[in-house]
Coordinates of C-alpha atoms and ligand atoms in Angstrom, one line a residue:
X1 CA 2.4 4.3 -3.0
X2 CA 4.8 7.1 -2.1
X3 CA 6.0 5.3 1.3
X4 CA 6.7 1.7 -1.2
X5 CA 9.1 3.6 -3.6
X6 CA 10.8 5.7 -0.9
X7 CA 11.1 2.0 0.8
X8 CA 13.1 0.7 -2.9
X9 CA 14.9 4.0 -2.8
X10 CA 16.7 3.0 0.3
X11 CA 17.0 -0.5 -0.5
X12 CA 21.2 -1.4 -1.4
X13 CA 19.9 -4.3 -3.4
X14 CA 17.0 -4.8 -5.6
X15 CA 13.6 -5.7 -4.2
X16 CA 13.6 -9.2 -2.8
X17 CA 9.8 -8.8 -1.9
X18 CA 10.5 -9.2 1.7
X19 CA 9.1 -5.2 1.7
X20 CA 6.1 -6.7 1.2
X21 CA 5.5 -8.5 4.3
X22 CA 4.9 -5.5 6.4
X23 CA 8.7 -5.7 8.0
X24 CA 9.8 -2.5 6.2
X25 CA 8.3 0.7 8.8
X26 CA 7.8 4.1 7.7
X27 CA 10.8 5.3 9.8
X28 CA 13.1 4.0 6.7
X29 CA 15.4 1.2 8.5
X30 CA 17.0 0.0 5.3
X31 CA 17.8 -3.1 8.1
X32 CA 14.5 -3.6 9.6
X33 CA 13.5 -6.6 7.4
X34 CA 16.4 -8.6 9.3
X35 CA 15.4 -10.8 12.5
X36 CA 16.6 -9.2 15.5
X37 CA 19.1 -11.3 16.1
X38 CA 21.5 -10.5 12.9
X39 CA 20.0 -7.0 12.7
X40 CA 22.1 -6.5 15.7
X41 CA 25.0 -8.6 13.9
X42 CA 25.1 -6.0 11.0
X43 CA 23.8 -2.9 12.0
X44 CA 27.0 -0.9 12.8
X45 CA 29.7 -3.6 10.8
X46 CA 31.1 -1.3 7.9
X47 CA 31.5 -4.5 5.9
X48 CA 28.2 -6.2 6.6
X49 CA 25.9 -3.4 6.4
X50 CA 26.1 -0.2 3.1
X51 CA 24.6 1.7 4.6
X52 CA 26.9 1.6 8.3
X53 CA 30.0 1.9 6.8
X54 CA 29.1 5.7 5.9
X55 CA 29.2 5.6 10.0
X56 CA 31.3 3.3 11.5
X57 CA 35.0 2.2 11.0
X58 CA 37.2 -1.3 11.5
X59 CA 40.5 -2.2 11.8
X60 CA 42.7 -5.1 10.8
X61 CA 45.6 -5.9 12.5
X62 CA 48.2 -7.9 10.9
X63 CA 49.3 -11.1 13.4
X64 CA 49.0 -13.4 10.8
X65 CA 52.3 -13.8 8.2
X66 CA 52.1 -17.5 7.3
X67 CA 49.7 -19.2 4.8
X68 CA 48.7 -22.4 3.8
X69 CA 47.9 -22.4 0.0
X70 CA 49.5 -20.5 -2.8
X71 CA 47.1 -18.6 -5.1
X72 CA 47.9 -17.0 -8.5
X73 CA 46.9 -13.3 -7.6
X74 CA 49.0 -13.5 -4.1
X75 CA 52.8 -12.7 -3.7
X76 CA 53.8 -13.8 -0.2
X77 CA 55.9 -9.8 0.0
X78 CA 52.7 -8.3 0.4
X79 CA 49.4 -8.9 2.0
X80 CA 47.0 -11.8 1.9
X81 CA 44.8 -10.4 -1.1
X82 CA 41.8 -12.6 -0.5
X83 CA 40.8 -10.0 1.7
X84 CA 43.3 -6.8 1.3
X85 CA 44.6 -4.7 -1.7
X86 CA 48.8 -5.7 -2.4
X87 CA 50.6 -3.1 -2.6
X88 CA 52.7 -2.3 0.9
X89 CA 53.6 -4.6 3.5
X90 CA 51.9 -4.7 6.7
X91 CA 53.8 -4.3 9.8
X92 CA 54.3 -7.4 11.8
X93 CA 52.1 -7.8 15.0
X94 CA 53.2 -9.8 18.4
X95 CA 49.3 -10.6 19.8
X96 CA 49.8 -8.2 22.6
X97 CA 51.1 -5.3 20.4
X98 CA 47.9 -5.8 18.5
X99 CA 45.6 -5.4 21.3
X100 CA 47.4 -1.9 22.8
X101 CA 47.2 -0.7 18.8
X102 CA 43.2 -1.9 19.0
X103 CA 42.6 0.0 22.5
X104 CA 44.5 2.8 21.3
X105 CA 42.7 3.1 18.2
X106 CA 39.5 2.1 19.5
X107 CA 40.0 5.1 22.2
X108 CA 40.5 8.3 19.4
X109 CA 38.3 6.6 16.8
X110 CA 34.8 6.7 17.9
X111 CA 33.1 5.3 15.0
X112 CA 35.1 2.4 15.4
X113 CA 33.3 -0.4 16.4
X114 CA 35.1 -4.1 14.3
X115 CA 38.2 -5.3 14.9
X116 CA 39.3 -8.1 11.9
X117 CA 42.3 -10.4 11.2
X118 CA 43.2 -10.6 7.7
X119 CA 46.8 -11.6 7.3
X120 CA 49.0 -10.6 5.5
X121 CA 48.5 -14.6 5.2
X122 CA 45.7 -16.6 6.5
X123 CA 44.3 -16.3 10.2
X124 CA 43.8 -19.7 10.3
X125 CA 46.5 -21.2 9.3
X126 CA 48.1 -19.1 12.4
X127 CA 45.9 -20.3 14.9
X128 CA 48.3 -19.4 17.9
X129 CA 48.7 -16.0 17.3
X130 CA 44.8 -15.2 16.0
X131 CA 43.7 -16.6 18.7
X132 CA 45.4 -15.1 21.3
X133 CA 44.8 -11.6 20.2
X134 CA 41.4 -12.2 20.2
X135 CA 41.3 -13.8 23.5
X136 CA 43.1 -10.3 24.9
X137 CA 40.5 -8.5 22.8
X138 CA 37.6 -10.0 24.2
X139 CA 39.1 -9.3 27.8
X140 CA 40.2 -5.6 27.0
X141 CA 37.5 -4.4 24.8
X142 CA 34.6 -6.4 25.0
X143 CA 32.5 -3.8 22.9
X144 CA 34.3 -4.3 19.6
X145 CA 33.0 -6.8 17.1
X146 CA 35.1 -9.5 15.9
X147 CA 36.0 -10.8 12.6
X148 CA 38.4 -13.0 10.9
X149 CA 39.0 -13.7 6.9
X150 CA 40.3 -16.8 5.7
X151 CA 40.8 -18.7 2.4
X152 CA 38.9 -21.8 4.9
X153 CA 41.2 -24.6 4.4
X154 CA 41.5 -25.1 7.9
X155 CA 38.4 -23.4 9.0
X156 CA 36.0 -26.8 9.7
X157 CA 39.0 -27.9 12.6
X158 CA 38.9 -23.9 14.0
X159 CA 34.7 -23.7 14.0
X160 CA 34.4 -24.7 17.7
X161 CA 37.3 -22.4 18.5
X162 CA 35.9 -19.1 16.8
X163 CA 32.7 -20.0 18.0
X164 CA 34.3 -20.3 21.8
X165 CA 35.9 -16.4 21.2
X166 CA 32.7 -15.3 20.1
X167 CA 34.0 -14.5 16.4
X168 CA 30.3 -13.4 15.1
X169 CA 31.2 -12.5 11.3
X170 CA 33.7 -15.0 9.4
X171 CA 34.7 -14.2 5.5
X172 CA 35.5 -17.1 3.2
X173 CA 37.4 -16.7 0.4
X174 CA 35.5 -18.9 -2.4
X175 CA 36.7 -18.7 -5.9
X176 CA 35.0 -21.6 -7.2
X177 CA 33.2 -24.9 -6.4
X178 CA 34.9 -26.5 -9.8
X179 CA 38.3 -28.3 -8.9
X180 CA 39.4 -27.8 -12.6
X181 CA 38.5 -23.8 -12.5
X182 CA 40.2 -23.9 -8.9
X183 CA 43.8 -25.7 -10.4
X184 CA 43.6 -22.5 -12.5
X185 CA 43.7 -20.2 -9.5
X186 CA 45.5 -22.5 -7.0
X187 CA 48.7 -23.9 -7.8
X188 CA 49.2 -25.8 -4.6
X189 CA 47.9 -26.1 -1.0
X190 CA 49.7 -27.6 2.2
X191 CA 47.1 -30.4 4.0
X192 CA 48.1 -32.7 6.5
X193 CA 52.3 -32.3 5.9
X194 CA 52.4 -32.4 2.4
X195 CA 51.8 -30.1 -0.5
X196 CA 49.2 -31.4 -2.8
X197 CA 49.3 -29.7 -6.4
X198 CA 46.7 -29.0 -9.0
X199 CA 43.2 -30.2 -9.6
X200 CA 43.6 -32.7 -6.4
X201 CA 44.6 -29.9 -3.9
X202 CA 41.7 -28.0 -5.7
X203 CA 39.4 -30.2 -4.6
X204 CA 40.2 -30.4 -1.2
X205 CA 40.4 -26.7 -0.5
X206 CA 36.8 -26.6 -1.8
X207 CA 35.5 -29.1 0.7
X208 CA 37.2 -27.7 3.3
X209 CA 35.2 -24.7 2.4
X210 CA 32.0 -25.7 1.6
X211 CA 32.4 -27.6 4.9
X212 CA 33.6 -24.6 7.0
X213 CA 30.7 -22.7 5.6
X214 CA 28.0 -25.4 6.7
X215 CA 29.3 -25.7 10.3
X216 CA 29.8 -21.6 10.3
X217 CA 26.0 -21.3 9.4
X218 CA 24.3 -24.1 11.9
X219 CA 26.1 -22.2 15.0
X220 CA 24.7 -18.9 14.3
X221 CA 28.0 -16.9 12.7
X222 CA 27.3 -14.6 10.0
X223 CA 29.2 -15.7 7.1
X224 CA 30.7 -13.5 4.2
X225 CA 31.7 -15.0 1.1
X226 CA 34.6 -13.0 -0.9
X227 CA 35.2 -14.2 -4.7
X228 CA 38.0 -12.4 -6.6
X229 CA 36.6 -12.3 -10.4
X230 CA 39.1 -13.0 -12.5
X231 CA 37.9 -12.9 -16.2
X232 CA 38.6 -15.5 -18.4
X233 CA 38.8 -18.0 -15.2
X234 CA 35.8 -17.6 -13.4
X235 CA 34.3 -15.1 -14.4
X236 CA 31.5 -17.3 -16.0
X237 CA 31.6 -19.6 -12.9
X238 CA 30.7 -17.1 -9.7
X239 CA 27.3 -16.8 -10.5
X240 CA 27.0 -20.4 -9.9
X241 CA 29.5 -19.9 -6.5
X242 CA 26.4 -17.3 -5.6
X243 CA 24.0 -19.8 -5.9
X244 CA 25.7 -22.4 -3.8
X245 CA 26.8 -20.4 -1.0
X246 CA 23.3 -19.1 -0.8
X247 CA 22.0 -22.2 -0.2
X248 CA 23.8 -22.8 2.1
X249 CA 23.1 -19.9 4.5
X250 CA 25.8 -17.1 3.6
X251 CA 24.6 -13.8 4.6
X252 CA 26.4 -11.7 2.0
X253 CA 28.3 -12.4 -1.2
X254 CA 31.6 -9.8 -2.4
X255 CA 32.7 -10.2 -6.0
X256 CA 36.4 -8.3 -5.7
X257 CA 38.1 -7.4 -8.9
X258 CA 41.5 -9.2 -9.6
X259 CA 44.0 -7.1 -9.1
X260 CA 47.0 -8.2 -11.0
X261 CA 49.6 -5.4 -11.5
X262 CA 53.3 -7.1 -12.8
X263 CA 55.1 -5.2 -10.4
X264 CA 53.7 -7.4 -7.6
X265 CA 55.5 -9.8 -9.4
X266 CA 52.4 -12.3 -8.7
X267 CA 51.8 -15.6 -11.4
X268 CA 48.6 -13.3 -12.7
X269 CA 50.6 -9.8 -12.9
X270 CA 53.4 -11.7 -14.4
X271 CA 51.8 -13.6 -17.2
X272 CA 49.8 -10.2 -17.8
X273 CA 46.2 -11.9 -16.8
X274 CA 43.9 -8.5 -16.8
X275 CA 42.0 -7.4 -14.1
X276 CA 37.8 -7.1 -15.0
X277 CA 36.6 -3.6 -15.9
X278 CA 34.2 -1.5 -13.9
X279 CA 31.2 -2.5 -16.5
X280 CA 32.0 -6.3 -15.9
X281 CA 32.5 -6.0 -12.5
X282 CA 29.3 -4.8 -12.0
X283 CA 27.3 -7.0 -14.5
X284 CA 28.3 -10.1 -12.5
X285 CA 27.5 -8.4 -9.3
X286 CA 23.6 -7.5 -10.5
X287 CA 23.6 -11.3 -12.5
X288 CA 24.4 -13.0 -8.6
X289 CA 22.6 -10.2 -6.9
X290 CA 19.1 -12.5 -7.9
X291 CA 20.0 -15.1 -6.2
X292 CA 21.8 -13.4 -3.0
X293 CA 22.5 -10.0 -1.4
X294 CA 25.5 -8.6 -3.0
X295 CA 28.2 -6.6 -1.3
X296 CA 29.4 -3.6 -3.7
X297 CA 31.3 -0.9 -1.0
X298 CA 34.5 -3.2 -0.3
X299 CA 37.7 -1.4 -0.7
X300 CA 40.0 -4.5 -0.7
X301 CA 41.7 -2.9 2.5
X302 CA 45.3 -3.8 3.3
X303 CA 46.0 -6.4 6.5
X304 CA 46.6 -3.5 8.8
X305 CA 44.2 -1.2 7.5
X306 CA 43.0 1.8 10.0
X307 CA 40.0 4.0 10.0
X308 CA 36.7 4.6 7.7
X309 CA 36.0 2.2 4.8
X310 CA 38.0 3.9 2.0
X311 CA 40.7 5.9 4.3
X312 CA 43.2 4.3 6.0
X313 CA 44.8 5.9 8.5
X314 CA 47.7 3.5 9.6
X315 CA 50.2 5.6 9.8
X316 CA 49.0 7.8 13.0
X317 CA 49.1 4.5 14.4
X318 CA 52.8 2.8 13.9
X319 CA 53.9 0.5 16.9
X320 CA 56.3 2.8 17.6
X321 CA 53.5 5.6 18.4
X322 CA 51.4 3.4 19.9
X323 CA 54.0 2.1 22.5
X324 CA 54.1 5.6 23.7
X325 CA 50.0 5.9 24.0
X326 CA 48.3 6.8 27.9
X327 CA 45.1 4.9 26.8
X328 CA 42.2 4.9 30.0
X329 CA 40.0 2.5 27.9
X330 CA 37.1 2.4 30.4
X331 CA 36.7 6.4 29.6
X332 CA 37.3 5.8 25.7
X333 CA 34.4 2.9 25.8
X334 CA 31.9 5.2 27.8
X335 CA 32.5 7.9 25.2
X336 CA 32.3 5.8 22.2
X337 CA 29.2 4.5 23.5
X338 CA 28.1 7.6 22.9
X339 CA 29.5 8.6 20.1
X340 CA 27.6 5.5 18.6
X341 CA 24.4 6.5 20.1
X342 CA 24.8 10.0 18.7
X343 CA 25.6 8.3 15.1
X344 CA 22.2 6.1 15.4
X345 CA 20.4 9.2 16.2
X346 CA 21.7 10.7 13.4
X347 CA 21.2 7.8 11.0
X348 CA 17.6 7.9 11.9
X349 CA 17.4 11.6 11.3
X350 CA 18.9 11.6 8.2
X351 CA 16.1 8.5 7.1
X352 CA 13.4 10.9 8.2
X353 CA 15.3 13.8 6.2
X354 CA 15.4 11.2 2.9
X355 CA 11.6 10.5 3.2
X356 CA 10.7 14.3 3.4
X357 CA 12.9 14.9 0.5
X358 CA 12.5 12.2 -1.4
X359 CA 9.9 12.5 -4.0
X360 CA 9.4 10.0 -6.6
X361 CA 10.7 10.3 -10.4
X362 CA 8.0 7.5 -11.6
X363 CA 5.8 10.8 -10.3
X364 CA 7.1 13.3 -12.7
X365 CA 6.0 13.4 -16.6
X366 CA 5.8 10.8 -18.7
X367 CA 7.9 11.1 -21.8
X368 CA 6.0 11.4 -25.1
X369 CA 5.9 7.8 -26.9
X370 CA 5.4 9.7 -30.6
X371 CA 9.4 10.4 -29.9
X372 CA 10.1 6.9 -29.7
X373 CA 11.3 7.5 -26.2
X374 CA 9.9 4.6 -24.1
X375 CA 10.9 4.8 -20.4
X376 CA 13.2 7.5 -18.7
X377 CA 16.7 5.6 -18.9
X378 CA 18.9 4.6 -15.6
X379 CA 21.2 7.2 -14.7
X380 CA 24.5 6.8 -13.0
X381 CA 25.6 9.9 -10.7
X382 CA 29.0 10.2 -8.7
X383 CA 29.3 11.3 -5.4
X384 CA 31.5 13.1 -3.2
X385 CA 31.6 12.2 0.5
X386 CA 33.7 12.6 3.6
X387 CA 31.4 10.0 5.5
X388 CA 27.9 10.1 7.4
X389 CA 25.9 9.3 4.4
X390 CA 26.0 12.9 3.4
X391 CA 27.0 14.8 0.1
X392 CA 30.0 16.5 1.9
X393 CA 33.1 16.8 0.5
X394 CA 34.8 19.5 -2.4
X395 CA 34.8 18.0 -5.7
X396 CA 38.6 18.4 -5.8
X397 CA 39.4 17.0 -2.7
X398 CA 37.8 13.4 -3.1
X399 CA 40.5 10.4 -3.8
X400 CA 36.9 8.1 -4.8
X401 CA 33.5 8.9 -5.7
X402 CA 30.5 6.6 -4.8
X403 CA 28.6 5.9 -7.5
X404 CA 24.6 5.3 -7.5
X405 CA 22.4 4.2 -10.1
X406 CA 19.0 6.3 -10.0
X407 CA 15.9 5.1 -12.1
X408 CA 12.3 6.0 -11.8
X409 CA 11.8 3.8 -8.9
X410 CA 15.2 3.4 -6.6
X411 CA 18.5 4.8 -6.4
X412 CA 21.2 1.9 -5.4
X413 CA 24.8 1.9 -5.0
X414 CA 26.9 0.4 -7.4
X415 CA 30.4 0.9 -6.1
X416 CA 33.2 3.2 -5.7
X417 CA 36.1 4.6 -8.1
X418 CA 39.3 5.3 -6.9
X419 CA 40.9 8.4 -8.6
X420 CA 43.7 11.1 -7.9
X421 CA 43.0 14.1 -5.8
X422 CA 42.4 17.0 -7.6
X423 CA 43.5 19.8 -5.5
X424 CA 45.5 19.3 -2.6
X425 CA 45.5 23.0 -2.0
X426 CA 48.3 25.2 -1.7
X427 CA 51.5 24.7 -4.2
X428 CA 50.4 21.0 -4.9
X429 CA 48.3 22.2 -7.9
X430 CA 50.6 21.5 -10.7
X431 CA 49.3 18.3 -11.7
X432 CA 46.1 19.2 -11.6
X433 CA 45.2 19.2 -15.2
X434 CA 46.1 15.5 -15.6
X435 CA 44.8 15.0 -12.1
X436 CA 41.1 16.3 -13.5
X437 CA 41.4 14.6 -17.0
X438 CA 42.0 11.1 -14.7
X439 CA 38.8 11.9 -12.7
X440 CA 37.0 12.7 -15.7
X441 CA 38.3 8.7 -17.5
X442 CA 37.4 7.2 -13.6
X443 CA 33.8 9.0 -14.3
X444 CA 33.3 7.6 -17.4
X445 CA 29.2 6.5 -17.7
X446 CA 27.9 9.4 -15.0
X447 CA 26.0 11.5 -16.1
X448 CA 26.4 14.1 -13.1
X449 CA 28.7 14.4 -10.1
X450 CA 27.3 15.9 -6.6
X451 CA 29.7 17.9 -4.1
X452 CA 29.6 20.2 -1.4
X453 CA 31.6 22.9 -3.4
X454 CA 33.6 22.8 -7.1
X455 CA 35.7 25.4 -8.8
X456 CA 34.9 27.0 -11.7
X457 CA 37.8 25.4 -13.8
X458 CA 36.9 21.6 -13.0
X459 CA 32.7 22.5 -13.2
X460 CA 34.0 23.5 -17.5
X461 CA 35.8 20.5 -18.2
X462 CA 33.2 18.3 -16.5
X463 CA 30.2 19.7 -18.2
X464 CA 32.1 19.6 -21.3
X465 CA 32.5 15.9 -20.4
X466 CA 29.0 15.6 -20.7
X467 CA 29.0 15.2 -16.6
X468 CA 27.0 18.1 -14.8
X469 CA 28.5 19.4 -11.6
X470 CA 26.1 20.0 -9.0
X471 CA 26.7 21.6 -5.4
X472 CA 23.1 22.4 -5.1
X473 CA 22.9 19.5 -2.1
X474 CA 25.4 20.1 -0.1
X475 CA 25.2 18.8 3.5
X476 CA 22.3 16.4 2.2
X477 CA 21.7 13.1 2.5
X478 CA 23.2 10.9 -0.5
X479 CA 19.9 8.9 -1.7
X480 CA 17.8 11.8 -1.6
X481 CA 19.9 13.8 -3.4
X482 CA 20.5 11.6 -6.2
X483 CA 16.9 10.8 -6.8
X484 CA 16.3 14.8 -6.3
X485 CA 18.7 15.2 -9.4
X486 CA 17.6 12.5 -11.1
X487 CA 13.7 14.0 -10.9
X488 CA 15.7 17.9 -11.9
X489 CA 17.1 16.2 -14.9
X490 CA 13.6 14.6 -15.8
X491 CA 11.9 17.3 -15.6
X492 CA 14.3 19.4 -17.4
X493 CA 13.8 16.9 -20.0
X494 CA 17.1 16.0 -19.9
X495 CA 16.5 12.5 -19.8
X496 CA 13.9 12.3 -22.4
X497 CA 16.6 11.2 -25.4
X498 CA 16.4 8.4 -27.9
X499 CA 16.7 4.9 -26.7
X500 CA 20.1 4.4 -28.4
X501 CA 21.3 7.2 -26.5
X502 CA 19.7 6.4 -23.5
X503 CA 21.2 2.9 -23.5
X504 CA 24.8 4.8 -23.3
X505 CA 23.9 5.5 -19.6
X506 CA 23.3 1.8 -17.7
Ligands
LIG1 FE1 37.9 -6.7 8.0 FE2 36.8 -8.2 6.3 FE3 35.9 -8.2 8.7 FE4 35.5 -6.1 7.2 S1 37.3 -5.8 5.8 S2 37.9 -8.9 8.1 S3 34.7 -8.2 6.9 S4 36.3 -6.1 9.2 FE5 35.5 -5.2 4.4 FE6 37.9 -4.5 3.8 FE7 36.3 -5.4 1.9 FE8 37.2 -7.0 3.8 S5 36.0 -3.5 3.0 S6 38.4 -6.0 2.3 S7 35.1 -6.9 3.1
LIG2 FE1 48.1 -15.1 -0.5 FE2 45.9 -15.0 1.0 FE3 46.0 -16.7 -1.1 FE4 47.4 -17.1 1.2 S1 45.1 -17.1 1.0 S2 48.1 -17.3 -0.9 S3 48.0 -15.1 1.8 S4 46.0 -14.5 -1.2

């Protein structure tokens, strides 16, 4: 009984039954219910996996510029944002700068193990150039993955191609299967010399899609589907997206929030189209998440994005510093070979440490029924972390929290919010107050925030916030700890509240 819920505690997604079949082993390998095969696909991709991108890091490099459709949330200035957040342009690439910035990267990154091509337009519709960076990639850095984005119109004439570079994880951008909800999002495409407007151009974007897809899936890539929600447009159309591409063999499925801001000066942040909240963001995640396994850790990175899911470290990584790099990259591979052996020994540690730890809440006290209290409610906890799937970062120094959901049975991930830095240290604490007061509006719904250390100024205004500042599991692994605070809080009979208030928690 114990070894079942510790197995549903480490699960990212709710049970699918496949626990069941005797795949799931005591060590805790939240993958082990995968063949072989893809297990090997996923197992240290940051994108493809939760749990690895606590672990492992990817970079994009930015070769792409042109693109082949025009959609509503996208202003060419900045990057393609199918796959990246707008915001600040990428930095041109030739395909041999982009293989010296890889290797150099690759060399003083050791968790580094994907190298993707999202833009700043579409890959494909810049087949020269994406190509020939990853035909110097697979030449000069054989160990690192490959992976391309694209919105698919001209995926189904590029399969054999990505298949002959050995491209093993392909994102398709898929906002709808319904030409009329797609006229609403795409304007226009460019197909065979001429641009083809509205419902018609619609249509054939989606075929070329669902087509790409297909072909993707009968050769053996793993296949990502991305799908910007965009209320009000599609919002009551993805869950029917989920259900098609799941038939039809997509490994993972990404609902992204629209982001629309006017000052991108895109047709949605112009005509002041909102962007979903957190609540409806996740509701249509969990409502697809029956039919298909969900991903919820995306960061929207930009087309040149460097570093750990959720950092970005670009900027120690300009052409201009890279030109001037001495990389050996036979030494760097050695030693991130075993850098990545020491981070799988590691994960596998910190399973073991989880299971010890990890004691179920369904285990604790039932609350008393006479107090019309039926069930102890779901509780959502933020947490602080610097990486390795460990509660390890000050409270004031996080710029996002991760945010799990903890019930009697699991603890899941939900997602990440972005917020401020509250202390920068030094002289930079003069904003602080509105800094805090920001954190505390991005927190909104958690009952409790874990850290390795807090001050006593921001642990006041959080617990007078109704959100409990805890340091008590520092250094710990994430999913333990959450369920560890989750059983504290039960038994301190802090969850045992009316239903109504109870409700204000999930
Ligand atoms: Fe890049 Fe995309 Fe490959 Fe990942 S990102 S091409 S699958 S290596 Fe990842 Fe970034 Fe989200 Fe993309 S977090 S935007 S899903
Ligand atoms: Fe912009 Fe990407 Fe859409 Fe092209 S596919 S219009 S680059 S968001």
């Amino acid at each position: 009984m114990h070894l079942k819920l510790l197995r549903q505690s480490l699960s990212t997604e709710p049970s699918q039954g496949g626990c069941e079949s005797g795949s799931c082993g005591a060590s805790g390998d939240r993958l082990s219910h995968l063949p072989d095969a893809i297990r090997d696909k996923v197992h240290n991709h940051p994108c493809y996996s939760e749990e690895a991108h606590h672990h492992y890091a990817r970079m994009h490099v930015a070769v792409a510029p042109a693109c082949n459709i025009q959609c509503h949330y996208c202003n060419r200035k900045y990057d393609c944002s199918n796959e990246s957040r707008p915001g600040v342009v990428s930095e041109l690439l030739s395909p041999e700068q982009a293989a010296k910035k890889v290797m150099a990267v690759a060399a003083k990154i050791p968790q580094m193990s994907v190298l993707g091509i999202a833009g700043p337009g579409d890959p494909l519709a810049n087949p020269e150039r994406t190509f020939e960076t990853f035909r110097l990639l697979s030449d000069k850095a054989p160990d690192i993955k490959l992976c391309v984005s694209t919105n698919g119109l001209a995926l189904p004439g590029l399969v054999d191609e990505l298949c002959a570079h050995n491209i093993s994880h392909v994102t398709i951008t898929i906002n709808c299967i319904d030409p009329e909800i797609g006229a609403k999002i795409y304007p226009w495409i460019f197909w065979k010399n001429r641009r083809i407007k509205g419902v018609k151009g619609a249509q054939i974007l989606i075929e070329q899609q669902q087509k790409g897809l297909e072909m993707l899936v009968e050769r053996g890539v793993l296949v990502k589907v991305n799908s910007v929600l965009i209320p009000g447009v599609n919002d009551e159309h993805l869950e029917q997206v989920s259900k098609v591409v799941k038939a039809k063999g997509a490994f993972l499925h990404n609902v992204m929030p629209l982001i629309a801001e006017a000052e991108h000066g895109t047709f949605y942040g112009v005509m002041g189209q909102r962007s979903p909240t957190n609540e409806e963001l996740q509701a249509l995640q969990d409502a697809c998440a029956g039919d298909m396994q969900m991903m919820r850790h995306c960061r929207q990175c930009r087309a040149d994005a460097v570093g750990m899911l959720g950092e970005d470290r670009g900027s120690e990584f300009t052409l201009d510093k890279v030109q001037t790099m001495e990389i050996d990259y036979e030494k760097a591979m050695e030693e991130r070979k075993q850098a990545h052996a020491a981070i799988e020994a590691n994960r596998k540690a910190q399973q073991a440490q989880t299971g010890e730890t990890f004691v179920s809440p369904a285990q604790i006290k039932r609350p008393n029924k006479r107090s019309g209290i039926t069930e102890t409610p779901p509780v959502l906890m933020a947490v602080a972390t610097a990486g390795n799937g460990l509660i390890n970062q000050h409270f004031g120094h996080a710029s996002e929290f991760l945010i799990y959901e903890a019930t009697a049975t699991a603890v899941r991930f939900i997602g990440h919010r972005k917020v401020d830095r509250y202390c920068s240290g030094g002289d930079s604490c003069g904003d602080a107050e509105s800094a805090l007061q920001k954190s505390i509006r991005a927190l909104e719904g958690c009952r409790a925030v874990l850290c390795s250390k807090i001050g006593y100024e921001p642990w006041s205004v959080l617990e007078e916030a109704g959100i409990l500042p805890n340091g008590e599991h520092a250094m710990e692994p994430i999913e333990g700890a959450v369920a560890a605070v989750y059983r504290e809080m039960a038994e301190d009979g802090q969850l045992n509240r009316p239903e109504s208030l109870a409700q204000m928690t999930a």
